[in-house]
Steps between C-alpha positions, in 0.01 A plus 500: 500500500591873485398531866760241600765674293414834659508346847834326447647829370370685805634232737837505319535873561410462866737205548781693329460808719483298820795278403715803422426639844560166673830439323622849580394511866454145629746282308836578659742287298832664408538271197207665322638836395251757373197306373228663290178323403455572129188296420257249650278267298228311687326198348127537434417257783729704733700190593840623377676834480806532278705781651763665279775700669822686430790531739800727540773399456402270211755240613271416792209391279548124554551539874202735527278253315602223742446722806160621381389148407613379841307780670184447292322323787574786740399759239179312421411483870564874538290570190211307655491746790502800262270385218144375540484199268371150558836358392826682443670401173814286515794725417746415223792741463677569168785738422377758246754511218318772305741776603803284417356425158429869440860594584636231265274619217597865556870406496453301178325797337779735611763264353307475172471879474872543573582236239281672240665836571846343468402344165357831375820687593735246344 
């Protein structure tokens, strides 16, 4: 079992690097904005790849997810010419909300600190 886990991790890294290059150079859709692949998780049987991305501006996240999902067939075909695997995983795109969550938490901490300072002063 560890061999499969190691292999899926290795394939995930390869898929992520190739997808980033394909999206940047081959996918010419003005609706996308600046897309960054943040993580790729490949199932142990290599049948699915969950691709997590961020996009600037953040308002384009829903549109970018639709565009990338619509282009998944094209991207998968291009991956097959770049990666030597028996089958290329089916691509599932998800907007990575980690950075948004981090900003919200940092803002909440800043507000709590400011509130504590105001209570200490008064």
